mmCIF file of C-alpha atoms in Angstrom:
data_model
loop_
_atom_site.group_PDB
_atom_site.id
_atom_site.type_symbol
_atom_site.label_atom_id
_atom_site.label_comp_id
_atom_site.label_asym_id
_atom_site.label_seq_id
_atom_site.Cartn_x
_atom_site.Cartn_y
_atom_site.Cartn_z
ATOM 1 C CA HIS A 28 0.038 0.012 0.066
ATOM 2 C CA GLU A 29 1.162 3.660 -0.764
ATOM 3 C CA GLN A 30 0.800 4.464 2.918
ATOM 4 C CA ASP A 31 3.773 1.993 3.755
ATOM 5 C CA VAL A 32 6.222 4.169 2.178
ATOM 6 C CA ARG A 33 7.367 7.178 4.072
ATOM 7 C CA SER A 34 8.159 10.602 2.501
ATOM 8 C CA MET A 35 11.805 11.308 1.898
ATOM 9 C CA GLY A 36 13.929 13.988 0.363
ATOM 10 C CA ARG A 37 15.331 13.906 -3.074
ATOM 11 C CA THR A 38 18.659 12.574 -2.065
ATOM 12 C CA ALA A 39 17.250 9.628 -0.155
ATOM 13 C CA ARG A 40 17.894 6.057 -1.380
ATOM 14 C CA GLY A 41 14.218 5.025 -0.797
ATOM 15 C CA VAL A 42 12.923 2.016 0.921
ATOM 16 C CA LYS A 43 13.095 -1.764 -0.175
ATOM 17 C CA GLY A 44 9.929 -2.740 -2.290
ATOM 18 C CA ILE A 45 10.728 -6.344 -3.003
ATOM 19 C CA ASN A 46 13.168 -8.992 -1.560
ATOM 20 C CA LEU A 47 14.600 -10.730 -4.997
ATOM 21 C CA LYS A 48 16.612 -14.156 -4.884
ATOM 22 C CA PRO A 49 19.721 -14.306 -6.642
ATOM 23 C CA GLY A 50 19.033 -14.321 -10.433
ATOM 24 C CA GLN A 51 15.714 -12.523 -10.196
ATOM 25 C CA HIS A 52 14.887 -9.083 -11.324
ATOM 26 C CA VAL A 53 11.984 -6.804 -11.756
ATOM 27 C CA VAL A 54 10.571 -6.699 -15.512
ATOM 28 C CA SER A 55 7.495 -4.456 -14.822
ATOM 29 C CA MET A 56 5.619 -2.229 -12.466
ATOM 30 C CA PHE A 57 2.286 -0.681 -12.593
ATOM 31 C CA VAL A 58 -0.453 0.898 -10.373
ATOM 32 C CA ALA A 59 -3.012 -1.916 -9.533
ATOM 33 C CA GLU A 60 -6.475 -0.584 -10.754
ATOM 34 C CA GLU A 61 -9.379 -2.488 -12.581
ATOM 35 C CA GLY A 62 -8.620 -5.130 -14.952
ATOM 36 C CA GLN A 63 -6.446 -8.039 -15.442
ATOM 37 C CA VAL A 64 -2.505 -8.636 -15.423
ATOM 38 C CA LEU A 65 -1.308 -9.919 -18.801
ATOM 39 C CA THR A 66 2.015 -11.810 -18.612
ATOM 40 C CA CYS A 67 4.284 -12.931 -21.409
ATOM 41 C CA THR A 68 7.249 -15.316 -21.681
ATOM 42 C CA GLU A 69 10.351 -15.363 -23.770
ATOM 43 C CA HIS A 70 9.124 -18.293 -25.857
ATOM 44 C CA GLY A 71 5.929 -16.417 -26.802
ATOM 45 C CA PHE A 72 3.548 -17.911 -23.996
ATOM 46 C CA GLY A 73 1.310 -15.685 -22.026
ATOM 47 C CA LYS A 74 -2.073 -15.334 -20.384
ATOM 48 C CA GLN A 75 -4.504 -12.852 -18.383
ATOM 49 C CA THR A 76 -5.017 -13.329 -14.647
ATOM 50 C CA LYS A 77 -7.724 -11.651 -12.550
ATOM 51 C CA LEU A 78 -6.239 -8.748 -10.446
ATOM 52 C CA GLU A 79 -8.202 -10.294 -7.419
ATOM 53 C CA GLU A 80 -5.955 -13.316 -7.550
ATOM 54 C CA PHE A 81 -2.822 -11.445 -6.480
ATOM 55 C CA SER A 82 -2.755 -10.916 -2.816
ATOM 56 C CA ARG A 83 -1.371 -7.548 -1.271
ATOM 57 C CA ILE A 84 2.173 -7.987 0.002
ATOM 58 C CA HIS A 85 3.816 -5.549 2.404
ATOM 59 C CA ARG A 86 6.967 -3.884 1.204
ATOM 60 C CA GLY A 87 10.067 -6.085 1.545
ATOM 61 C CA GLY A 88 7.993 -9.060 0.710
ATOM 62 C CA GLN A 89 9.055 -11.728 -1.766
ATOM 63 C CA GLY A 90 5.838 -11.653 -4.024
ATOM 64 C CA VAL A 91 3.649 -14.155 -5.442
ATOM 65 C CA ILE A 92 3.943 -16.364 -8.560
ATOM 66 C CA ALA A 93 2.270 -14.574 -11.774
ATOM 67 C CA ILE A 94 3.217 -17.187 -14.319
ATOM 68 C CA LYS A 95 4.768 -20.676 -14.012
ATOM 69 C CA THR A 96 8.113 -20.436 -15.903
ATOM 70 C CA SER A 97 9.857 -23.724 -17.303
ATOM 71 C CA GLU A 98 11.814 -24.873 -20.308
ATOM 72 C CA ARG A 99 8.569 -24.820 -22.437
ATOM 73 C CA ASN A 100 7.724 -21.256 -22.072
ATOM 74 C CA GLY A 101 11.060 -19.614 -20.920
ATOM 75 C CA ALA A 102 11.470 -16.761 -18.412
ATOM 76 C CA LEU A 103 9.128 -13.893 -17.850
ATOM 77 C CA VAL A 104 9.683 -10.885 -20.087
ATOM 78 C CA GLY A 105 6.858 -8.727 -19.297
ATOM 79 C CA ALA A 106 3.526 -7.851 -17.640
ATOM 80 C CA CYS A 107 1.080 -5.019 -17.798
ATOM 81 C CA GLN A 108 -2.492 -4.410 -16.634
ATOM 82 C CA VAL A 109 -5.096 -4.593 -19.426
ATOM 83 C CA GLN A 110 -8.725 -4.441 -20.106
ATOM 84 C CA GLU A 111 -10.706 -6.509 -22.304
ATOM 85 C CA ASP A 112 -10.864 -4.000 -25.027
ATOM 86 C CA ASP A 113 -7.306 -3.288 -25.013
ATOM 87 C CA GLN A 114 -4.475 -4.314 -27.562
ATOM 88 C CA VAL A 115 -1.029 -5.237 -26.946
ATOM 89 C CA MET A 116 2.104 -5.360 -29.240
ATOM 90 C CA LEU A 117 4.343 -8.398 -28.814
ATOM 91 C CA ILE A 118 7.995 -7.729 -29.856
ATOM 92 C CA SER A 119 10.760 -10.290 -30.743
ATOM 93 C CA ASN A 120 14.589 -9.956 -30.762
ATOM 94 C CA GLY A 121 14.266 -10.867 -34.631
ATOM 95 C CA GLY A 122 12.125 -7.695 -35.279
ATOM 96 C CA THR A 123 8.808 -9.554 -35.402
ATOM 97 C CA LEU A 124 5.993 -7.400 -34.074
ATOM 98 C CA VAL A 125 2.636 -8.690 -33.503
ATOM 99 C CA ARG A 126 -0.433 -6.639 -32.619
ATOM 100 C CA THR A 127 -3.094 -8.655 -31.016
ATOM 101 C CA SER A 128 -6.341 -8.087 -28.960
ATOM 102 C CA VAL A 129 -6.517 -8.757 -25.267
ATOM 103 C CA SER A 130 -9.995 -10.328 -25.745
ATOM 104 C CA GLY A 131 -8.564 -13.147 -27.652
ATOM 105 C CA ILE A 132 -6.092 -14.156 -24.779
ATOM 106 C CA SER A 133 -7.100 -16.810 -22.397
ATOM 107 C CA THR A 134 -7.787 -15.946 -18.660
ATOM 108 C CA LEU A 135 -5.886 -18.394 -16.582
ATOM 109 C CA SER A 136 -5.030 -18.796 -12.846
ATOM 110 C CA ARG A 137 -1.581 -17.517 -11.505
ATOM 111 C CA ASN A 138 0.013 -20.897 -11.163
ATOM 112 C CA THR A 139 -0.271 -21.900 -14.794
ATOM 113 C CA GLN A 140 2.235 -21.592 -17.857
ATOM 114 C CA GLY A 141 -0.016 -19.776 -20.314
ATOM 115 C CA VAL A 142 -1.023 -20.256 -23.868
ATOM 116 C CA THR A 143 0.834 -19.568 -27.304
ATOM 117 C CA LEU A 144 0.750 -15.810 -28.138
ATOM 118 C CA ILE A 145 3.251 -15.651 -30.780
ATOM 119 C CA ARG A 146 4.911 -18.468 -32.814
ATOM 120 C CA LEU A 147 8.731 -17.724 -32.951
ATOM 121 C CA SER A 148 11.368 -19.317 -35.078
ATOM 122 C CA LYS A 149 13.972 -21.403 -33.000
ATOM 123 C CA ASP A 150 16.753 -18.550 -32.797
ATOM 124 C CA GLU A 151 13.927 -16.096 -31.947
ATOM 125 C CA SER A 152 12.803 -14.832 -28.496
ATOM 126 C CA LEU A 153 10.009 -12.446 -27.076
ATOM 127 C CA VAL A 154 11.693 -9.572 -25.710
ATOM 128 C CA GLY A 155 8.948 -7.125 -24.992
ATOM 129 C CA LEU A 156 5.334 -6.301 -24.433
ATOM 130 C CA ALA A 157 3.519 -3.041 -24.836
ATOM 131 C CA LYS A 158 0.074 -2.105 -24.288
ATOM 132 C CA ILE A 159 -1.362 0.188 -27.367
ATOM 133 C CA ILE A 160 -2.798 3.284 -26.147
ATOM 134 C CA ASN A 161 -5.677 4.157 -28.489
ATOM 135 C CA MET A 162 -6.011 7.969 -29.227
ATOM 136 C CA ASP A 163 -9.680 9.229 -29.924
ATOM 137 C CA ASP A 164 -8.329 11.791 -32.469
ATOM 138 C CA ASP A 165 -6.221 9.485 -34.411
ATOM 139 C CA GLU A 166 -6.024 10.068 -38.118
ATOM 140 C CA ASP A 167 -6.395 6.329 -38.902
ATOM 141 C CA ASP A 168 -10.071 6.811 -37.836
ATOM 142 C CA LEU A 169 -10.874 9.682 -40.328
ATOM 143 C CA ASP A 170 -13.068 8.521 -43.308
ATOM 144 C CA GLU A 171 -11.265 8.633 -46.740
ATOM 145 C CA SER A 172 -13.733 11.008 -47.999
ATOM 146 C CA GLU A 173 -12.640 13.616 -45.517
ATOM 147 C CA LEU A 174 -9.066 13.718 -47.311
ATOM 148 C CA VAL A 175 -8.299 14.685 -50.675
ATOM 149 C CA ASP A 176 -4.330 14.274 -51.449
ATOM 150 C CA GLY A 177 -3.482 14.782 -47.591
ATOM 151 C CA GLU A 178 -5.878 17.976 -47.396
ATOM 152 C CA SER A 179 -8.987 18.272 -45.628
ATOM 153 C CA SER A 180 -12.082 18.870 -47.717
ATOM 154 C CA ASP A 181 -12.371 22.417 -46.502
ATOM 155 C CA GLU A 182 -8.629 23.145 -47.610
ATOM 156 C CA ALA A 183 -9.397 21.367 -51.104
ATOM 157 C CA GLY A 184 -11.655 24.149 -52.234
ATOM 158 C CA GLY A 185 -14.833 23.855 -50.200
ATOM 159 C CA ASP A 186 -17.482 26.623 -50.495
ATOM 160 C CA ASP A 187 -16.343 29.893 -48.977
ATOM 161 C CA ALA A 188 -19.210 31.647 -47.129
#
């Protein structure tokens, strides 16, 4: 909880948030609100998990399992909080990008390995996950009839009143 962390000056080193075992590292952080947690692994596996399945741990704790890792699915590479109508971009080290809808990804419990999100070649691995932010005024949403050679219909010789 936010109140477990005391206020400090800008030169302070802060407080310990999580205890990590040797070989572990933090891959993601977000403010837990409404929605689900999407996790993905280096071999292209992933899943959604309900936020309620993650218990609140005090600072300095060791956390809880978000996804079971193994030789089959590889190490965890990313996690983000998502809603059903969101989309995500999966990024491989070979330059492959896959944009997919979150609604098509299975919702499973925390202690499972996940399902295939992206098929990768033998020498490729997943290196990143990014939630796509939809912009309401995105130019892709414009109707083609509104543009003539890159200009709006008003600029292209509409009626002058």
